[in-house]
Coordinates of C-alpha atoms and ligand atoms in Angstrom, one line a residue:
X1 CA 0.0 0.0 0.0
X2 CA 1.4 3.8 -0.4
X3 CA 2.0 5.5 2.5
X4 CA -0.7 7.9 3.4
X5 CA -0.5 11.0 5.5
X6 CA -1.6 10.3 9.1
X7 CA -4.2 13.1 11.2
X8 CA -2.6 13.3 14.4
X9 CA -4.3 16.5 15.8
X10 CA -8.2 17.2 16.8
X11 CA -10.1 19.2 13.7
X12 CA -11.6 22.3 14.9
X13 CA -13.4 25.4 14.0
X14 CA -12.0 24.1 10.0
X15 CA -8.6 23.3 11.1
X16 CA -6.5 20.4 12.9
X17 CA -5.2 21.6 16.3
X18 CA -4.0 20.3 19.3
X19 CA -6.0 19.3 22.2
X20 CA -5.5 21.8 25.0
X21 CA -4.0 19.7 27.4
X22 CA -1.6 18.6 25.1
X23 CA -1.9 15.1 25.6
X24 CA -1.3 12.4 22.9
X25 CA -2.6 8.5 22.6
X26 CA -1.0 6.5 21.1
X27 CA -2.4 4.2 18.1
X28 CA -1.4 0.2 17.4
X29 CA -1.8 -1.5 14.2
X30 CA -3.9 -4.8 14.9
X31 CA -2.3 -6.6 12.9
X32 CA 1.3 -5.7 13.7
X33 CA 0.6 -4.8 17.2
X34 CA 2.7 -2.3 16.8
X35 CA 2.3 1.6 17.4
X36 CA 2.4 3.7 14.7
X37 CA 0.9 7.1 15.3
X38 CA 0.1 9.2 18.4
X39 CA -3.1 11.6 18.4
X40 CA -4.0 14.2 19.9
X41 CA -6.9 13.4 22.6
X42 CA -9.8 16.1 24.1
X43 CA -10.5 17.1 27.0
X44 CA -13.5 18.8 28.3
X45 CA -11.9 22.3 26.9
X46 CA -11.8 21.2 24.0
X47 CA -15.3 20.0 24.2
X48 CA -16.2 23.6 25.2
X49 CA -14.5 25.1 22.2
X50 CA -16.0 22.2 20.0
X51 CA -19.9 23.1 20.9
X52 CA -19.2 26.9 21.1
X53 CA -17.7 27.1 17.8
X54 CA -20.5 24.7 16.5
X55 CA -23.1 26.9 18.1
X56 CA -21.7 29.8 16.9
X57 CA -21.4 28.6 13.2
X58 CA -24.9 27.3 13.2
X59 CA -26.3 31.2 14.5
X60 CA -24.4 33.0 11.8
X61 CA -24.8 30.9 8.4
X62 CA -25.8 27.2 8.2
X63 CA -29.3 27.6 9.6
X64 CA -30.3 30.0 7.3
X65 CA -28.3 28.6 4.1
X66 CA -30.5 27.8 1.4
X67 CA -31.3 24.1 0.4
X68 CA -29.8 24.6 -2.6
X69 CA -26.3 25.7 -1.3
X70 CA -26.5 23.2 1.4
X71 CA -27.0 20.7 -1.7
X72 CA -24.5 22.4 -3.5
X73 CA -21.7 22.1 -0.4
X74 CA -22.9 18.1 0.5
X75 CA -22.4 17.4 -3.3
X76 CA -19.0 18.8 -3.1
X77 CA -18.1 16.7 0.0
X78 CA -19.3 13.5 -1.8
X79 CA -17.0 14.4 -4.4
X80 CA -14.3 15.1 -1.9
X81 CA -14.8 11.8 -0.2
X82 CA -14.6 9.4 -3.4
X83 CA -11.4 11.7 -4.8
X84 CA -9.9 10.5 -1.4
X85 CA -11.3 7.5 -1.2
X86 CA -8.4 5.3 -1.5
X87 CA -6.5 6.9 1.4
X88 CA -9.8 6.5 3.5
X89 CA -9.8 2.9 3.0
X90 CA -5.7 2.6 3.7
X91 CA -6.5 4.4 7.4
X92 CA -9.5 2.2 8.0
X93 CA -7.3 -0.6 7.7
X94 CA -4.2 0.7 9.5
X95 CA -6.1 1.4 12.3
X96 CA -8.5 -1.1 12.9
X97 CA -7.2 -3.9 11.0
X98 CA -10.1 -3.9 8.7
X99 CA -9.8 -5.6 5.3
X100 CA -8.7 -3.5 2.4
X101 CA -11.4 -4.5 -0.2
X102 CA -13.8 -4.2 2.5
X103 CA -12.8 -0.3 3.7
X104 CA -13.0 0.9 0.1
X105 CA -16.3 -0.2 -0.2
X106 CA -17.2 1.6 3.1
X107 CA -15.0 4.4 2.0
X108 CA -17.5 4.3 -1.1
X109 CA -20.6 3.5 1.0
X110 CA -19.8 7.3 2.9
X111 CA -19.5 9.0 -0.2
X112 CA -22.6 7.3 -1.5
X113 CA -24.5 8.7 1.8
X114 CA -23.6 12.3 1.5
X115 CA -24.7 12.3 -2.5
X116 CA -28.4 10.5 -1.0
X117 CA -28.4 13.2 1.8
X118 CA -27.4 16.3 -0.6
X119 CA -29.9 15.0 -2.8
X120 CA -32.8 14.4 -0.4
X121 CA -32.3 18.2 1.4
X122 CA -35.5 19.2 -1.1
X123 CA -37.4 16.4 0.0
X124 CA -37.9 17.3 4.0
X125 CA -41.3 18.5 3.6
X126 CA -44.0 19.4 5.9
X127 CA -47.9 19.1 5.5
X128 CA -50.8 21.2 5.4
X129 CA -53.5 20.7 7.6
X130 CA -56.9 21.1 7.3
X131 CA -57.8 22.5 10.9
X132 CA -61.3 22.5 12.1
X133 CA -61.4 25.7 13.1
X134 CA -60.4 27.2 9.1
X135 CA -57.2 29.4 8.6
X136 CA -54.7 27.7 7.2
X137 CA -52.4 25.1 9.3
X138 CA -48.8 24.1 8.3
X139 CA -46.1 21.9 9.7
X140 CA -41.9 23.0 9.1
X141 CA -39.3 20.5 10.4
X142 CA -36.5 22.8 11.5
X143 CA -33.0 22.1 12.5
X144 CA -32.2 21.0 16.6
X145 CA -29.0 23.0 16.3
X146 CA -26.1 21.1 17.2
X147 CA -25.6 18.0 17.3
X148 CA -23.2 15.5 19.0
X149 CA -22.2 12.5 17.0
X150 CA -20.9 9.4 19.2
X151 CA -19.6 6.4 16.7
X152 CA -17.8 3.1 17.3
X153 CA -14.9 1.4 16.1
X154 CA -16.6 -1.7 13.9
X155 CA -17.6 0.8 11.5
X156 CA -15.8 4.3 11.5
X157 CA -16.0 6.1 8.4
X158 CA -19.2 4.9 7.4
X159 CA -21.4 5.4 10.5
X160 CA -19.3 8.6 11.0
X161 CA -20.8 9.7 7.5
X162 CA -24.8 8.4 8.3
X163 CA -24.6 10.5 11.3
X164 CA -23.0 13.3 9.9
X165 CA -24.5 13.7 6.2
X166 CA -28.5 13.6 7.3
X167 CA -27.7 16.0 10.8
X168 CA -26.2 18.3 8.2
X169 CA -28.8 18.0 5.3
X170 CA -31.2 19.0 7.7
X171 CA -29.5 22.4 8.7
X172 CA -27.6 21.3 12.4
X173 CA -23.9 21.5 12.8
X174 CA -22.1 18.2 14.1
X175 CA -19.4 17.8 16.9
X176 CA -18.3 14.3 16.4
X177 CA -16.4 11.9 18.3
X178 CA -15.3 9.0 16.9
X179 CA -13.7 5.8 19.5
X180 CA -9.8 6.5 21.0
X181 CA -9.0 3.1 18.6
X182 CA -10.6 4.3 15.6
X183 CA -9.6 8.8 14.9
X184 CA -8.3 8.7 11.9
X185 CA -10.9 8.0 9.3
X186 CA -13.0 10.5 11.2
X187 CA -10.5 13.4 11.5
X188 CA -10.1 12.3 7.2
X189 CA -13.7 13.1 7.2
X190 CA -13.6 16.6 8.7
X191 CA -10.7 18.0 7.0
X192 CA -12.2 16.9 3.6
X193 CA -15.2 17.9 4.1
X194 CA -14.4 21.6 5.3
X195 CA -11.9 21.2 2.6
X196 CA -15.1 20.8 0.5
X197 CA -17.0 23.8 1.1
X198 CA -18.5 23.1 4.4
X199 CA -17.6 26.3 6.8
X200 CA -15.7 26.4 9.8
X201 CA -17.5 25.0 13.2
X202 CA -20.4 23.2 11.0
X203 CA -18.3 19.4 11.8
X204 CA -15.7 19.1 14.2
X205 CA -14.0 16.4 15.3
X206 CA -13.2 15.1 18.7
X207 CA -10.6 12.4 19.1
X208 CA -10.1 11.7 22.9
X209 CA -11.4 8.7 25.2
X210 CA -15.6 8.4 25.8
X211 CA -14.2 8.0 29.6
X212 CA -12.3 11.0 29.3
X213 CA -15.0 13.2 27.3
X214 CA -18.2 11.7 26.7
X215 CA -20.2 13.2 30.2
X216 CA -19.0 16.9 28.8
X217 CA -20.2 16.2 25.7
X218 CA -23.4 14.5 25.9
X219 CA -23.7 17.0 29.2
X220 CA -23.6 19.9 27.4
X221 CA -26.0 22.6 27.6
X222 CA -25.5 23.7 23.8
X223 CA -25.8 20.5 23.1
X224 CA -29.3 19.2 21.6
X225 CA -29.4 16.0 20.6
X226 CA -27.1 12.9 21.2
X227 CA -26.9 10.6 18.0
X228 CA -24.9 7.4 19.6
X229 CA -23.8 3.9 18.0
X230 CA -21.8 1.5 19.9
X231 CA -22.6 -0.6 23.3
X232 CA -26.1 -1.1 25.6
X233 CA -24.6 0.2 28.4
X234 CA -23.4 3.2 27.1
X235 CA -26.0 3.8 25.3
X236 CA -28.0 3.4 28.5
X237 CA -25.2 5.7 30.1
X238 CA -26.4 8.6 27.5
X239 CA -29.7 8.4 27.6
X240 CA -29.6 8.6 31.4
X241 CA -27.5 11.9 31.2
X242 CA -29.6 13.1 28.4
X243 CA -32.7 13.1 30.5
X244 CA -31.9 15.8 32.7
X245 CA -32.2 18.1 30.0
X246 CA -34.8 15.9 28.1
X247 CA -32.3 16.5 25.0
X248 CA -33.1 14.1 22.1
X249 CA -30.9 10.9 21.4
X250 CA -30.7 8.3 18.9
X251 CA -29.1 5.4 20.3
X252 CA -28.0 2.1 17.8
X253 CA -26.9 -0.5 20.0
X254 CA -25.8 -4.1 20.4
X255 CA -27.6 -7.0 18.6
X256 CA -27.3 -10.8 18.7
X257 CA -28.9 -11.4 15.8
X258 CA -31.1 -14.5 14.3
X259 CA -30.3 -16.1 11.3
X260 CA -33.4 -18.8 10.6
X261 CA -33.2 -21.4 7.9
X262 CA -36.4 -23.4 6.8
X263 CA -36.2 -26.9 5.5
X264 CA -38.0 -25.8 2.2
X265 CA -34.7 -23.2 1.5
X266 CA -31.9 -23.0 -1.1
X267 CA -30.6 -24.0 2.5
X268 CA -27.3 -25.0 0.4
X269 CA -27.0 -21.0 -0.6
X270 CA -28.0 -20.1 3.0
X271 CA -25.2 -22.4 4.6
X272 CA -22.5 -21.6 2.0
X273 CA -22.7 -17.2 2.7
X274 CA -24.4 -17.5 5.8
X275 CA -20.1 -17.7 7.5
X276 CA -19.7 -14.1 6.3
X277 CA -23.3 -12.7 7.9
X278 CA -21.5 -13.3 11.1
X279 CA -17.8 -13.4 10.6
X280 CA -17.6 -10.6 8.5
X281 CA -15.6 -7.4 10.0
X282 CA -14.3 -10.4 12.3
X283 CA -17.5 -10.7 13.8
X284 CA -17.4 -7.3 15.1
X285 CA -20.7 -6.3 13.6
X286 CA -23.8 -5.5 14.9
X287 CA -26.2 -7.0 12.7
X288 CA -23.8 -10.2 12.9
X289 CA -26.0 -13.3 12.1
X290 CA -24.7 -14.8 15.6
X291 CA -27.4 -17.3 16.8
X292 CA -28.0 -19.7 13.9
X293 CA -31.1 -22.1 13.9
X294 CA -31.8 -24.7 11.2
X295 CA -34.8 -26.6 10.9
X296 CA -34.3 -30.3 12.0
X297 CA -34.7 -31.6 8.0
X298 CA -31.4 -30.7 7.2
X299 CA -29.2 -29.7 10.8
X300 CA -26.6 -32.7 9.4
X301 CA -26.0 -31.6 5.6
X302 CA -26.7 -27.5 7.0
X303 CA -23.7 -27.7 9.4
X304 CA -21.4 -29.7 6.8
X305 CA -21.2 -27.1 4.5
X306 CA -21.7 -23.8 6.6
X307 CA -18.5 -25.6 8.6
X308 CA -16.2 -26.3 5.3
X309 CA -17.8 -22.3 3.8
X310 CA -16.5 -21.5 7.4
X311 CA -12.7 -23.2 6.9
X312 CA -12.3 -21.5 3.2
X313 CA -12.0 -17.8 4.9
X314 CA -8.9 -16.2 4.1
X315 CA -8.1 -14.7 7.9
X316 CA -4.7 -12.8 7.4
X317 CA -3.2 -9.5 6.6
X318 CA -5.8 -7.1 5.9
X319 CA -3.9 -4.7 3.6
X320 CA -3.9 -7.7 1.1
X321 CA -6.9 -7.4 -1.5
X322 CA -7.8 -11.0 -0.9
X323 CA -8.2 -11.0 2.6
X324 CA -11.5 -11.7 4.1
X325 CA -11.1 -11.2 8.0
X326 CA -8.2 -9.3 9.3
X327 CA -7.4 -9.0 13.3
X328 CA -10.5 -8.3 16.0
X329 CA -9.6 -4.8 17.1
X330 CA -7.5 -5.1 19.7
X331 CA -5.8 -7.0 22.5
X332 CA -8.2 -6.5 24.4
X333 CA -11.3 -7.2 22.5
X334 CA -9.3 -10.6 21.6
X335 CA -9.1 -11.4 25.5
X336 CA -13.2 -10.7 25.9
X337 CA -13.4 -13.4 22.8
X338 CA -11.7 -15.5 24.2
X339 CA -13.6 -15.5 27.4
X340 CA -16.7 -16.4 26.4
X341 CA -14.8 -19.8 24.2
X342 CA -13.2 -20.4 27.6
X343 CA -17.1 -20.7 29.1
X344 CA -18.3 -22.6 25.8
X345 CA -15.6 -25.1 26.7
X346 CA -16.3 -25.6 30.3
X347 CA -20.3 -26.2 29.6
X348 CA -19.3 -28.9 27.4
X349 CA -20.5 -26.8 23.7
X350 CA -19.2 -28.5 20.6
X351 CA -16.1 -26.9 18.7
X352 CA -17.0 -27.5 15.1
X353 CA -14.2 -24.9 13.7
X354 CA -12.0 -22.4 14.8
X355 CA -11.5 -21.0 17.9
X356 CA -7.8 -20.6 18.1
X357 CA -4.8 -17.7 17.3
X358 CA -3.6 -18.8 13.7
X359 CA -0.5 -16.3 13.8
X360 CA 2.1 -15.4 16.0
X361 CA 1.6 -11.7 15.6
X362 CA -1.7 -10.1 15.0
X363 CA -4.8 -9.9 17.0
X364 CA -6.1 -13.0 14.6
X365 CA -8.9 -15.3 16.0
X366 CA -9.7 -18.1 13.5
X367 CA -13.5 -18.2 13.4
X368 CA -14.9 -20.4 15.6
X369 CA -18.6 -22.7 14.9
X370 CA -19.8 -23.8 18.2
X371 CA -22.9 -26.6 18.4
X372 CA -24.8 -27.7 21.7
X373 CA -24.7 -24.6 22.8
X374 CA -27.1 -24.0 25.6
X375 CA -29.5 -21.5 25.7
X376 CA -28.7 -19.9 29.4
X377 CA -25.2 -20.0 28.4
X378 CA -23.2 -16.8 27.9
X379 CA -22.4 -17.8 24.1
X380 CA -26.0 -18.2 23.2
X381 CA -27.1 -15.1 24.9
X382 CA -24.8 -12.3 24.5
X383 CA -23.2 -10.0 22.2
X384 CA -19.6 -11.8 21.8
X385 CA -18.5 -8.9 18.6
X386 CA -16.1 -11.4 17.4
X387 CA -15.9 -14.4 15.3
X388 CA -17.8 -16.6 17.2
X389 CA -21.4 -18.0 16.1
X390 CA -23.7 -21.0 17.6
X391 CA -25.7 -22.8 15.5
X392 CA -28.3 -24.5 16.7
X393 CA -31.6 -27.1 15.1
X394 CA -35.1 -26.7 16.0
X395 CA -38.7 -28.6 15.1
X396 CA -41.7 -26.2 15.9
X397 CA -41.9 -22.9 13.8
X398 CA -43.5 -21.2 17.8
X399 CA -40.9 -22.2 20.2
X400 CA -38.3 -21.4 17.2
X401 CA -39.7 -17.8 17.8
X402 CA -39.6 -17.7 21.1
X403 CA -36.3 -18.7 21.2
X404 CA -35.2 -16.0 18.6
X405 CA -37.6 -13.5 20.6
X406 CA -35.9 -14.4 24.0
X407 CA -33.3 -12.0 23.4
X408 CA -33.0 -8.6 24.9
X409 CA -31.7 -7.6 21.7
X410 CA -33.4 -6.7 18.5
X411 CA -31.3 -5.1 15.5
X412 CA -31.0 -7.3 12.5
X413 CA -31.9 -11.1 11.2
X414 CA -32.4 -13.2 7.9
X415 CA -34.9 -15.8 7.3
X416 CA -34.2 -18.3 4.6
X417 CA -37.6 -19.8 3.2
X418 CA -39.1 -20.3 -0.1
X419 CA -42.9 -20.4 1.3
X420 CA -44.0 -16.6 0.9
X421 CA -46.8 -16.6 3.7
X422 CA -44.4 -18.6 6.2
X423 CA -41.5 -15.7 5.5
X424 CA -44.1 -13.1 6.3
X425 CA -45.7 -14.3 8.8
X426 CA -42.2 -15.4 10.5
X427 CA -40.8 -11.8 9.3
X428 CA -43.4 -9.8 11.3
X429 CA -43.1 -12.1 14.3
X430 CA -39.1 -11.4 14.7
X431 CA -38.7 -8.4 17.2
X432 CA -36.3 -6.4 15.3
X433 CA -35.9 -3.5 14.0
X434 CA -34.7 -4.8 10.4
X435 CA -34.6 -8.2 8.6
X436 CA -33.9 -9.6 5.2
X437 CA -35.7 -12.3 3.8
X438 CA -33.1 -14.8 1.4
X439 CA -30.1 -12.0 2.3
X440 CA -27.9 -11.4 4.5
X441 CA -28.3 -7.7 4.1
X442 CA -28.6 -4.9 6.9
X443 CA -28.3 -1.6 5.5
X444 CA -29.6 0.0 2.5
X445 CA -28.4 3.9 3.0
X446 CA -31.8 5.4 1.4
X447 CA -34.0 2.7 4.2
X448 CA -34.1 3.1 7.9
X449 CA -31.6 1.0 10.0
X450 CA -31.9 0.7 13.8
X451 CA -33.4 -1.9 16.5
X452 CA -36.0 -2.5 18.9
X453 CA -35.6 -3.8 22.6
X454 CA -31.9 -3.1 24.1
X455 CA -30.8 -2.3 20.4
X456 CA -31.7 1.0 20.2
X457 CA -34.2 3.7 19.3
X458 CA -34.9 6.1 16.3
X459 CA -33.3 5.4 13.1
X460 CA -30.2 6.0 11.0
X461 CA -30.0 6.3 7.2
X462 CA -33.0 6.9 4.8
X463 CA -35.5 9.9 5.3
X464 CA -36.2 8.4 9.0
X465 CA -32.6 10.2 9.8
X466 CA -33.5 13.3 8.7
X467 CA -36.6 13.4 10.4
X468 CA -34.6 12.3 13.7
X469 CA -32.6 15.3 13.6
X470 CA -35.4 17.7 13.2
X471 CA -38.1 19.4 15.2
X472 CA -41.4 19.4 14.3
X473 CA -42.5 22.9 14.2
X474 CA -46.9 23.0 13.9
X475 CA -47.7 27.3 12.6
X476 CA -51.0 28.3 12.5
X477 CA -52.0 31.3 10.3
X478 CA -55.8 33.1 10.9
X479 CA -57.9 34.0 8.4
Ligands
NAD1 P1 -18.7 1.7 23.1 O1 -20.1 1.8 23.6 O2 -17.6 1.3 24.0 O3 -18.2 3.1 22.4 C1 -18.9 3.7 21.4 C2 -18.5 5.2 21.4 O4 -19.0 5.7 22.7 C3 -17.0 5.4 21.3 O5 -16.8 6.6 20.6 C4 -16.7 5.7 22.8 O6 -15.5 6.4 23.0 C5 -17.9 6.4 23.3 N1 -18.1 6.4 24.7 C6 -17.6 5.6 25.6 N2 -18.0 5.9 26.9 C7 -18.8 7.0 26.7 C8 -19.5 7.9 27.6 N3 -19.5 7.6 28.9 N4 -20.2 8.9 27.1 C9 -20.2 9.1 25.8 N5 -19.5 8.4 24.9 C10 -18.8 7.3 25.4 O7 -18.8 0.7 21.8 P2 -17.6 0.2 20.9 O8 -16.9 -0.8 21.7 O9 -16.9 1.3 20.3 O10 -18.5 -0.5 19.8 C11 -19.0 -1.8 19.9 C12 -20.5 -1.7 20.3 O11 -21.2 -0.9 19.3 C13 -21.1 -3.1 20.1 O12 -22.0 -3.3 21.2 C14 -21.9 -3.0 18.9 O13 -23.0 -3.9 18.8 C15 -22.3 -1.6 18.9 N6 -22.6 -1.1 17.5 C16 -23.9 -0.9 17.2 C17 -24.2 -0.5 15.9 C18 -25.7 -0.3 15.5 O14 -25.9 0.4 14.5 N7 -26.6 -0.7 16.2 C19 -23.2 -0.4 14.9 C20 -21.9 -0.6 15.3 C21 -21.6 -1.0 16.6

């Protein structure tokens, strides 16, 4: 790969700077384990300078900028992002180990989100009403102001951009903080995009620890809504703080998604790409298909294949283009994998594959298919967000539900049928906020993506986002 040009300050009011304390955190290639770059991390100064600016930005210009120049600006940012695109991709991967053909097509998949969101500015309407009283009655959907942008490592650049592009479409300015392991794609995305038009204070970015900063943020009083992806408990965390000043949040959480295959099938074409629904991004994904169940019929021939689609994945360097799953994130989020195989063992669940460090060097995990799992134990029940998936059969279409329903969580799922009714009726009996039906797809960037239960509320992408990071404004005008 050629050596890209590394962000190592915060980006504010349109230009990189240090954090005000001066401190520095240092960043380690996954797959290396190596350092490689130190960046700058915020404290709750910089917060303070963050939201003023923002604030300030948002009173002087960008509320009042016409749709048209705001379309004109996100257009420009699009093109920004897909001339760049390639050094996106190389950061993603340097700093979270993910895949290279897998970042450019996220680095695509953000570019793709601000040409939907430039494009869909004209399309937040409001109604008329026809009041009983007469006059005339009509509904605006204005801007919250600004806006606070919380995103995880799994996905940087491309969540970073779903949060950013529809908060900005709709007239707020954005201070977003992306996770301490994951800056660079985020800082990428604020330089660019101010780079692109966009003035100074609309985004900023906040590298620093959600330990160190997150209270200040989501605490403060310019602050007025809280869009947040990453774990239940933090999310939880938020909205907790959030209520004190009933400010609005978005929250997309965990998930320990279903992944049900009926007997009547092309159960061979389920079992064969069902291994990427759930190892894909090493497992460290959401929407990952992690609780498997097969219909009885065909458990035996099901397992065979899924297990040998399973052994094919290329695990290894991810800066090489044929590389399916690189390194988990981190040391760490290797040691919490490894817990929860360390429990599988000791209640006795079947090993069908994987399961063990295929490198010397490298957070690598080989993907791991586990089989009598049982349905108290930790494996079956929580999110793992690592290569890890049980598979289990079952006989009766209601207890299968129940089973699937049983979880706190509700994000994503696939159902693999070829009986129309059964896959709707089955599809509007899973609780979860999205589901694909012969796909293992999650997100379509102009439909609405987000969960039910401990997985969240309101919605990212599609017109649903825009909505989410509006206030509905009702005007009545006498006759
Ligand atoms: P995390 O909750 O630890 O961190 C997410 C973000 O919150 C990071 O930027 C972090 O710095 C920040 N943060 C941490 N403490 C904070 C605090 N007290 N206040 C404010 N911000 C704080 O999650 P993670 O480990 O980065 O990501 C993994 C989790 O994210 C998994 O549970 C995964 O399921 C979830 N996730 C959900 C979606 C979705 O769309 N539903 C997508 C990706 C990841």
């Amino acid at each position: 790969m050629t050596p890209v040009r590394l962000p190592t300050q915060l980006f504010l009011n349109g230009a990189y700077r240090e954090s005000s304390s001066g401190r520095r955190c240092s960043l380690i290639n996954p797959a290396t384990e190596e350092p490689f770059v130190e960046v700058a991390t915020a404290d709750a100064a910089d917060v303070n300078t963050a939201v003023e600016s923002a604030q300030r930005a948002w009173e002087t210009g960008w509320r009042d900028l016409t749709p048209g120049k705001r379309t004109e600006i996100l257009f420009n940012v699009a093109r920004m992002l897909r001339e760049q695109m390639e050094e996106i991709a190389q950061l993603e991967t340097l700093h979270i180990g993910k895949p290279i053909s897998d970042a450019r097509d996220e680095a695509a998949l953000g570019a793709r989100v601000f040409e939907y969101y430039a494009g869909a500015i004209t399309q937040l309407c409001g109604e008329t009403i026809p009041v009983a009283r007469g006059g005339f009655d009509f509904t605006l959907r204005q801007p919250m102001g600004v806006v606070a942008a919380i995103v995880p490592w799994n996905f940087p650049f491309p969540i970073a951009c779903w949060k950013a592009a529809p908060a900005l479409a709709s007239g707020n300015c954005v201070v977003l903080k992306p996770a301490s392991l994951s800056p660079l794609t985020a800082l990428k995305l604020g330089e660019l995009a101010h780079a692109a038009g966009l003035p100074a204070g609309v985004l900023q970015v906040l590298a620093g620890s959600g330990a160190a900063i997150g209270d200040a943020l989501v605490a403060h009083q310019q602050i007025r809504k809280i869009s947040f992806t990453g774990s239940t408990a933090i999310g939880q965390r938020i909205m907790e703080l959030a209520a004190r000043d009933l400010k609005r949040v978005s929250l997309e959480l965990g998930g320990k998604s279903p992944n049900i295959v009926f007997a009547d099938a092309d159960w061979a074409r389920a079992a064969e790409t069902s291994p990427m629904s759930v190892f894909g991004n090493t497992g460290q994904d959401c929407c990952a298909r992690s609780r498997v169940f097969v219909e009885r019929g065909i458990y035996d021939p099901f397992i065979e294949r899924f297990v040998a689609a399973t052994k094919k994945l290329r695990v290894g360097d991810p800066a090489k283009p044929e590389t399916q799953l690189g390194p988990l994130v981190s040391s760490g989020q290797r040691e919490v994998v490894e817990a929860f195989l360390a429990d599988a063992r000791k209640r006795g669940s079947q090993f069908a594959c994987g399961g063990r460090r295929p490198h010397a060097r490298g957070y690598y995990l080989e993907p791991a298919v586990l089989l009598d799992v049982g349905k108290d134990d930790r494996c079956w029940r929580e999110e793992i967000f690592g290569p890890v998936v049980c598979v289990a059969p079952f006989e009766d279409e209601t207890q299968m539900l129940r089973d699937v329903n049983a979880s706190p969580y509700g994000l994503s799922g696939s159902l693999w049928t070829n009986d129309l009714r059964k896959a709707l009726r089955v599809a509007r009996r899973v609780e979860s906020g999205v589901l694909s039906i012969n796909s293992h797809s999650s997100v379509h960037t102009e439909a609405p993506f987000g969960g039910f239960k401990h997985s969240g509320l309101g919605r990212d992408l599609g017109t649903a986002a825009m909505e989410g990071y509006t206030e509905l404004k009702n005007v009545y005008v006498a006759e």
